[in-house]
């Protein structure tokens, strides 16, 4: 049994903070986007351009981060990526024209991509230093940060209705606070452990094998399938509840239940993975996700729909952490490949579901993420066998 050093524990706490902050920033960005649109007097098409600019920047940042995220550069990338992302959040909040927003969104996406790759690459190395699964817990921190950020955004949105508090105040305060935290964490970040231990400690279990190109793209495809489901939950869960005649409050609760269930699953995911192995846990979770969303969609009732979205989030909770862990044996570029492809599913999924709903019905279209979860269940063992500890 391996002994975890104090440096390893400090690195885990540090990375937990990075994932928390990243989740909070992304939640604030997404939840207050309607206020950004209103302040800049953007049409729907204009807002779509801003979101596209952020997506293009993110994909570029993921690729750039994958190229430069070598072990000795991870502390620098974590700090500079955090400061750039927080600074861009402030700029987005202050922008009141389409051109300014496009530039700020592009830079925001670029910084997000770089920080995402750096954090996940560092997380893989920290997990190797621990000699046991911790990735799911780190991603749980992201989910919890997103829940906190979404709650804060909702409170400030309510304040804006009563006291005319501008969204820029939230963006500036969030960016400034997290920038101060990132600067304060620099001494710990510089001592990030695991840089000299790219493999698991001896005796901690089998070493993960570097995925072949074919297996790497399979991991990437499964990440896209899983994150398409997250995009569906974010953009269509409330709409689904609304079509069932649910009250506005209940409709808005759907994604919150999905997110809370995903956070809960990730908090227990490391223990399950250590006990049963990543392939078994991911496969069982994907089967659960398939059953939950299918019943929730076919059931045509508000309680079943709410339960279905919650079970869907719980079932998919360990998928992405396990896929990134498997890719991590191939280095930062492999992590970037899986992450970038996954985000393509996240970004394209809602639009694809919308197109399918226009051609058929929304319940029929929402069976797509359920079917993709079934594909994850079917291919989990092939993708993760011998690639995860």
Coordinates of C-alpha atoms in Angstrom, one line a residue:
X1 CA 0.0 0.0 0.0
X2 CA 1.5 3.3 -1.0
X3 CA 2.1 6.2 1.4
X4 CA 0.6 9.5 0.3
X5 CA 3.0 12.4 1.1
X6 CA 2.1 15.8 2.4
X7 CA 3.1 17.3 -1.0
X8 CA 0.7 15.0 -2.8
X9 CA -2.2 15.9 -0.4
X10 CA -1.5 19.6 -0.9
X11 CA -1.5 19.2 -4.6
X12 CA -4.9 17.4 -4.4
X13 CA -6.3 20.3 -2.4
X14 CA -4.8 22.8 -4.8
X15 CA -6.4 21.0 -7.8
X16 CA -9.7 20.7 -6.1
X17 CA -9.6 24.5 -5.8
X18 CA -8.8 24.9 -9.5
X19 CA -11.7 22.7 -10.5
X20 CA -14.1 24.5 -8.1
X21 CA -13.1 27.8 -9.5
X22 CA -13.4 26.7 -13.1
X23 CA -16.9 25.3 -12.5
X24 CA -18.0 28.5 -10.8
X25 CA -16.7 30.7 -13.7
X26 CA -18.4 28.6 -16.3
X27 CA -21.7 28.7 -14.4
X28 CA -21.6 32.4 -14.0
X29 CA -20.8 32.8 -17.7
X30 CA -23.6 30.6 -18.8
X31 CA -26.3 31.7 -16.3
X32 CA -26.0 35.4 -16.9
X33 CA -25.5 35.3 -20.7
X34 CA -29.1 36.6 -21.2
X35 CA -28.0 39.8 -19.3
X36 CA -24.9 40.1 -21.5
X37 CA -27.1 39.8 -24.6
X38 CA -29.4 42.5 -23.3
X39 CA -26.6 44.9 -22.3
X40 CA -25.1 44.7 -25.7
X41 CA -28.4 44.8 -27.5
X42 CA -27.7 41.5 -29.3
X43 CA -30.1 39.6 -31.5
X44 CA -30.3 35.9 -31.2
X45 CA -27.9 35.6 -34.2
X46 CA -25.5 38.0 -32.5
X47 CA -25.5 36.0 -29.3
X48 CA -24.9 32.8 -31.3
X49 CA -21.8 34.5 -32.9
X50 CA -20.5 35.3 -29.4
X51 CA -21.0 31.7 -28.2
X52 CA -19.4 30.4 -31.4
X53 CA -16.4 32.6 -30.8
X54 CA -16.0 31.2 -27.3
X55 CA -16.3 27.6 -28.7
X56 CA -13.6 28.3 -31.4
X57 CA -11.3 29.8 -28.8
X58 CA -11.9 26.9 -26.4
X59 CA -11.0 24.3 -29.1
X60 CA -7.9 26.3 -30.0
X61 CA -7.0 26.5 -26.3
X62 CA -7.4 22.8 -25.8
X63 CA -5.0 22.1 -28.7
X64 CA -2.5 24.7 -27.5
X65 CA -2.7 23.4 -24.0
X66 CA -2.1 19.9 -25.2
X67 CA 1.0 21.0 -27.0
X68 CA 2.6 22.9 -24.2
X69 CA 1.3 21.1 -21.0
X70 CA 4.5 19.3 -20.2
X71 CA 5.0 18.5 -16.5
X72 CA 7.5 21.3 -15.8
X73 CA 5.1 23.8 -17.4
X74 CA 1.9 22.8 -15.6
X75 CA 2.3 25.3 -12.7
X76 CA 2.8 28.2 -15.1
X77 CA -0.1 27.1 -17.3
X78 CA -2.4 26.7 -14.3
X79 CA -1.6 30.2 -12.9
X80 CA -1.5 32.1 -16.2
X81 CA -4.6 30.2 -17.5
X82 CA -6.5 31.1 -14.3
X83 CA -5.5 34.8 -14.5
X84 CA -6.4 35.0 -18.2
X85 CA -9.7 33.3 -17.7
X86 CA -10.7 35.6 -14.8
X87 CA -9.6 38.6 -16.6
X88 CA -11.6 37.7 -19.7
X89 CA -14.7 37.1 -17.5
X90 CA -14.3 40.7 -16.3
X91 CA -13.9 41.9 -19.9
X92 CA -17.1 40.0 -21.0
X93 CA -19.0 41.7 -18.2
X94 CA -17.8 45.2 -19.3
X95 CA -18.3 44.7 -23.1
X96 CA -21.4 46.4 -24.5
X97 CA -20.9 45.9 -28.3
X98 CA -20.8 42.9 -30.6
X99 CA -17.2 43.5 -31.6
X100 CA -16.0 43.8 -28.0
X101 CA -17.9 40.7 -27.0
X102 CA -16.5 38.6 -29.8
X103 CA -13.0 39.5 -28.9
X104 CA -13.6 38.9 -25.2
X105 CA -15.4 35.6 -25.8
X106 CA -12.7 34.3 -28.1
X107 CA -10.0 35.1 -25.5
X108 CA -12.3 33.6 -22.8
X109 CA -12.6 30.3 -24.7
X110 CA -8.8 30.2 -25.4
X111 CA -8.0 30.6 -21.7
X112 CA -10.7 28.1 -20.7
X113 CA -9.2 25.5 -23.1
X114 CA -5.6 26.0 -21.8
X115 CA -6.7 25.8 -18.2
X116 CA -8.9 22.8 -18.8
X117 CA -6.1 20.8 -20.3
X118 CA -3.6 21.9 -17.6
X119 CA -5.9 21.1 -14.8
X120 CA -6.9 17.6 -16.1
X121 CA -3.3 16.7 -17.0
X122 CA -2.1 17.8 -13.5
X123 CA -5.0 15.8 -12.1
X124 CA -3.9 12.6 -13.9
X125 CA -0.4 13.0 -12.6
X126 CA -1.6 13.7 -9.0
X127 CA -3.8 10.6 -9.2
X128 CA -0.7 8.6 -10.3
X129 CA 1.2 10.0 -7.3
X130 CA -1.7 8.9 -5.0
X131 CA -1.7 5.4 -6.5
X132 CA -5.5 5.3 -6.4
X133 CA -8.5 6.9 -8.1
X134 CA -9.1 10.6 -7.2
X135 CA -10.2 12.0 -10.6
X136 CA -13.9 11.6 -10.0
X137 CA -13.6 13.6 -6.8
X138 CA -11.8 16.4 -8.6
X139 CA -14.5 16.5 -11.2
X140 CA -17.1 16.6 -8.4
X141 CA -15.4 19.8 -7.3
X142 CA -16.1 21.2 -10.7
X143 CA -19.8 20.2 -10.4
X144 CA -20.1 21.7 -7.0
X145 CA -18.4 24.9 -8.2
X146 CA -20.9 25.1 -11.0
X147 CA -23.8 24.6 -8.6
X148 CA -22.5 27.4 -6.4
X149 CA -21.9 29.7 -9.4
X150 CA -25.3 29.0 -10.8
X151 CA -26.9 29.8 -7.4
X152 CA -24.9 33.0 -7.1
X153 CA -25.9 34.0 -10.6
X154 CA -29.6 33.3 -9.8
X155 CA -29.4 35.5 -6.7
X156 CA -27.8 38.4 -8.6
X157 CA -30.3 38.0 -11.3
X158 CA -33.0 38.5 -8.7
X159 CA -31.2 41.4 -7.3
X160 CA -31.0 42.9 -10.7
X161 CA -34.8 42.8 -10.9
X162 CA -35.2 44.6 -7.6
X163 CA -32.2 46.8 -7.2
X164 CA -31.0 47.1 -10.8
X165 CA -27.6 45.5 -10.0
X166 CA -25.8 45.0 -13.3
X167 CA -24.4 41.7 -14.3
X168 CA -21.0 43.3 -14.8
X169 CA -20.7 43.6 -11.0
X170 CA -21.0 39.8 -10.6
X171 CA -18.5 39.2 -13.5
X172 CA -16.0 41.6 -12.0
X173 CA -16.4 40.5 -8.4
X174 CA -16.1 36.8 -9.4
X175 CA -13.1 37.4 -11.7
X176 CA -11.3 39.6 -9.1
X177 CA -11.9 37.2 -6.2
X178 CA -10.7 34.1 -8.1
X179 CA -7.7 36.0 -9.5
X180 CA -6.6 36.9 -6.0
X181 CA -7.0 33.3 -5.0
X182 CA -4.9 32.1 -8.0
X183 CA -2.1 34.6 -7.1
X184 CA -2.2 33.6 -3.4
X185 CA -1.9 29.9 -4.5
X186 CA 1.2 30.5 -6.6
X187 CA 3.7 29.2 -4.0
X188 CA 1.7 26.0 -3.7
X189 CA 1.2 25.7 -7.4
X190 CA 4.9 26.0 -8.0
X191 CA 5.4 23.0 -5.7
X192 CA 2.8 20.9 -7.6
X193 CA 3.8 17.3 -6.9
X194 CA 3.7 14.3 -9.3
X195 CA 5.8 16.0 -12.0
X196 CA 8.5 13.3 -11.6
X197 CA 6.1 10.4 -11.3
X198 CA 4.3 9.9 -14.6
X199 CA 3.3 6.3 -13.6
X200 CA 1.6 4.9 -10.5
X201 CA 3.7 3.9 -7.5
X202 CA 5.0 0.4 -7.4
X203 CA 2.6 -1.9 -5.7
X204 CA -0.4 0.4 -6.2
X205 CA -1.8 -1.7 -8.9
X206 CA -1.3 -2.3 -12.6
X207 CA 0.1 0.6 -14.6
X208 CA -2.2 2.0 -17.2
X209 CA -1.2 1.4 -20.8
X210 CA -0.7 4.2 -23.3
X211 CA -3.8 4.1 -25.5
X212 CA -3.3 3.2 -29.1
X213 CA -4.5 5.8 -31.7
X214 CA -7.6 3.8 -32.3
X215 CA -8.4 3.4 -28.7
X216 CA -7.7 7.1 -28.1
X217 CA -10.3 8.1 -30.7
X218 CA -12.7 5.6 -29.1
X219 CA -12.2 7.3 -25.8
X220 CA -12.8 10.7 -27.5
X221 CA -16.0 9.5 -29.2
X222 CA -17.4 8.2 -25.9
X223 CA -16.5 11.6 -24.3
X224 CA -18.5 13.3 -27.0
X225 CA -21.4 10.9 -26.5
X226 CA -21.4 11.6 -22.7
X227 CA -21.0 15.3 -23.0
X228 CA -23.8 15.5 -25.6
X229 CA -26.0 14.3 -22.8
X230 CA -24.8 17.1 -20.6
X231 CA -25.6 19.6 -23.3
X232 CA -29.0 18.1 -23.7
X233 CA -29.7 18.4 -20.0
X234 CA -28.4 22.0 -19.9
X235 CA -30.5 23.3 -22.8
X236 CA -33.5 20.9 -23.1
X237 CA -34.3 19.6 -19.7
X238 CA -36.3 22.6 -18.7
X239 CA -38.0 22.8 -22.1
X240 CA -38.9 19.1 -21.7
X241 CA -40.6 19.7 -18.4
X242 CA -42.4 22.8 -19.8
X243 CA -43.9 20.7 -22.6
X244 CA -45.3 18.4 -19.9
X245 CA -47.1 21.3 -18.4
X246 CA -44.8 21.6 -15.4
X247 CA -44.7 24.9 -13.5
X248 CA -41.8 27.2 -14.3
X249 CA -40.1 26.5 -11.0
X250 CA -40.3 22.7 -11.6
X251 CA -38.9 23.1 -15.1
X252 CA -36.0 25.1 -13.8
X253 CA -35.3 22.4 -11.2
X254 CA -34.6 19.7 -13.9
X255 CA -31.0 20.7 -14.7
X256 CA -30.3 21.5 -11.0
X257 CA -31.3 17.9 -10.1
X258 CA -29.2 16.6 -13.0
X259 CA -26.2 18.6 -11.8
X260 CA -26.7 17.6 -8.1
X261 CA -27.0 13.9 -9.0
X262 CA -23.8 14.1 -11.1
X263 CA -21.9 15.8 -8.2
X264 CA -23.1 13.1 -5.8
X265 CA -22.1 10.4 -8.2
X266 CA -18.6 11.9 -8.6
X267 CA -18.2 12.2 -4.9
X268 CA -18.6 8.4 -4.6
X269 CA -17.1 7.5 -8.0
X270 CA -13.5 7.1 -6.8
X271 CA -14.4 4.5 -4.1
X272 CA -16.5 2.6 -6.6
X273 CA -13.7 2.7 -9.2
X274 CA -11.1 1.5 -6.7
X275 CA -13.4 -1.4 -5.7
X276 CA -14.8 -2.5 -9.1
X277 CA -12.6 -0.9 -11.8
X278 CA -13.4 1.9 -14.2
X279 CA -14.8 -0.3 -17.0
X280 CA -17.4 -1.9 -14.7
X281 CA -18.4 1.4 -13.0
X282 CA -18.7 3.3 -16.3
X283 CA -20.7 0.5 -17.9
X284 CA -23.1 0.1 -15.0
X285 CA -23.5 3.9 -14.8
X286 CA -24.3 4.2 -18.5
X287 CA -26.9 1.5 -18.3
X288 CA -28.5 3.4 -15.4
X289 CA -28.4 6.6 -17.4
X290 CA -30.0 5.0 -20.4
X291 CA -32.8 3.5 -18.3
X292 CA -33.4 6.7 -16.3
X293 CA -33.7 9.1 -19.3
X294 CA -35.7 6.6 -21.3
X295 CA -38.3 6.2 -18.6
X296 CA -38.3 9.9 -17.9
X297 CA -39.0 10.7 -21.5
X298 CA -41.5 8.0 -22.2
X299 CA -43.3 8.4 -18.9
X300 CA -44.8 11.8 -19.9
X301 CA -45.2 13.0 -16.3
X302 CA -43.4 15.7 -14.3
X303 CA -42.2 13.4 -11.4
X304 CA -40.9 10.8 -13.8
X305 CA -39.2 13.4 -16.0
X306 CA -37.5 15.0 -13.0
X307 CA -36.4 11.6 -11.7
X308 CA -35.2 10.6 -15.2
X309 CA -32.9 13.6 -15.6
X310 CA -31.5 13.1 -12.1
X311 CA -30.8 9.4 -12.7
X312 CA -29.3 10.3 -16.1
X313 CA -26.8 12.7 -14.4
X314 CA -26.0 10.1 -11.7
X315 CA -25.4 7.4 -14.3
X316 CA -23.0 9.5 -16.4
X317 CA -21.1 11.0 -13.5
X318 CA -18.0 8.8 -13.6
X319 CA -17.8 8.6 -17.4
X320 CA -15.7 11.7 -18.3
X321 CA -13.3 11.4 -15.3
X322 CA -12.6 7.8 -16.3
X323 CA -12.1 8.6 -20.0
X324 CA -9.7 11.4 -19.2
X325 CA -7.8 9.1 -16.8
X326 CA -7.4 6.6 -19.6
X327 CA -6.2 9.2 -22.0
X328 CA -3.8 10.6 -19.4
X329 CA -1.4 7.8 -19.9
X330 CA -0.8 9.2 -23.4
X331 CA 0.2 12.6 -22.1
X332 CA -1.3 16.1 -22.4
X333 CA -2.0 15.8 -26.1
X334 CA -4.1 12.7 -25.6
X335 CA -6.0 14.5 -22.8
X336 CA -6.5 17.4 -25.2
X337 CA -7.8 15.1 -27.9
X338 CA -10.4 13.5 -25.7
X339 CA -11.4 16.8 -24.0
X340 CA -11.8 18.7 -27.3
X341 CA -13.8 16.0 -28.9
X342 CA -16.0 15.7 -25.8
X343 CA -16.7 19.5 -25.9
X344 CA -17.7 19.2 -29.6
X345 CA -20.4 16.8 -28.4
X346 CA -21.4 19.3 -25.7
X347 CA -21.6 22.2 -28.1
X348 CA -23.2 20.4 -31.1
X349 CA -25.6 18.2 -29.1
X350 CA -28.3 20.7 -28.2
X351 CA -28.5 21.9 -31.8
X352 CA -28.7 18.4 -33.1
X353 CA -31.5 17.6 -30.6
X354 CA -33.3 20.7 -31.7
X355 CA -33.1 19.7 -35.4
X356 CA -34.4 16.2 -34.5
X357 CA -37.2 17.7 -32.4
X358 CA -38.3 19.9 -35.4
X359 CA -38.4 16.8 -37.6
X360 CA -40.1 14.6 -35.0
X361 CA -41.0 15.5 -31.4
X362 CA -38.9 16.6 -28.5
X363 CA -39.4 13.3 -26.5
X364 CA -38.3 11.4 -29.6
X365 CA -35.2 13.6 -30.0
X366 CA -34.3 13.2 -26.3
X367 CA -34.0 9.5 -26.8
X368 CA -30.7 10.3 -28.7
X369 CA -28.7 10.9 -25.5
X370 CA -30.2 7.8 -24.0
X371 CA -29.1 5.8 -27.0
X372 CA -25.6 7.3 -26.8
X373 CA -25.4 6.3 -23.2
X374 CA -26.3 2.8 -24.2
X375 CA -23.4 2.9 -26.7
X376 CA -21.1 4.0 -23.9
X377 CA -22.3 1.0 -21.9
X378 CA -21.6 -1.3 -24.8
X379 CA -18.1 0.1 -25.5
X380 CA -16.9 0.9 -22.0
X381 CA -14.9 -2.3 -21.5
X382 CA -13.3 -2.1 -24.9
X383 CA -12.3 1.6 -24.4
X384 CA -11.1 1.4 -20.8
X385 CA -9.7 -2.1 -20.5
X386 CA -5.9 -1.9 -19.6
X387 CA -6.0 1.9 -19.9
X388 CA -7.1 2.8 -16.4
X389 CA -5.4 1.8 -13.1

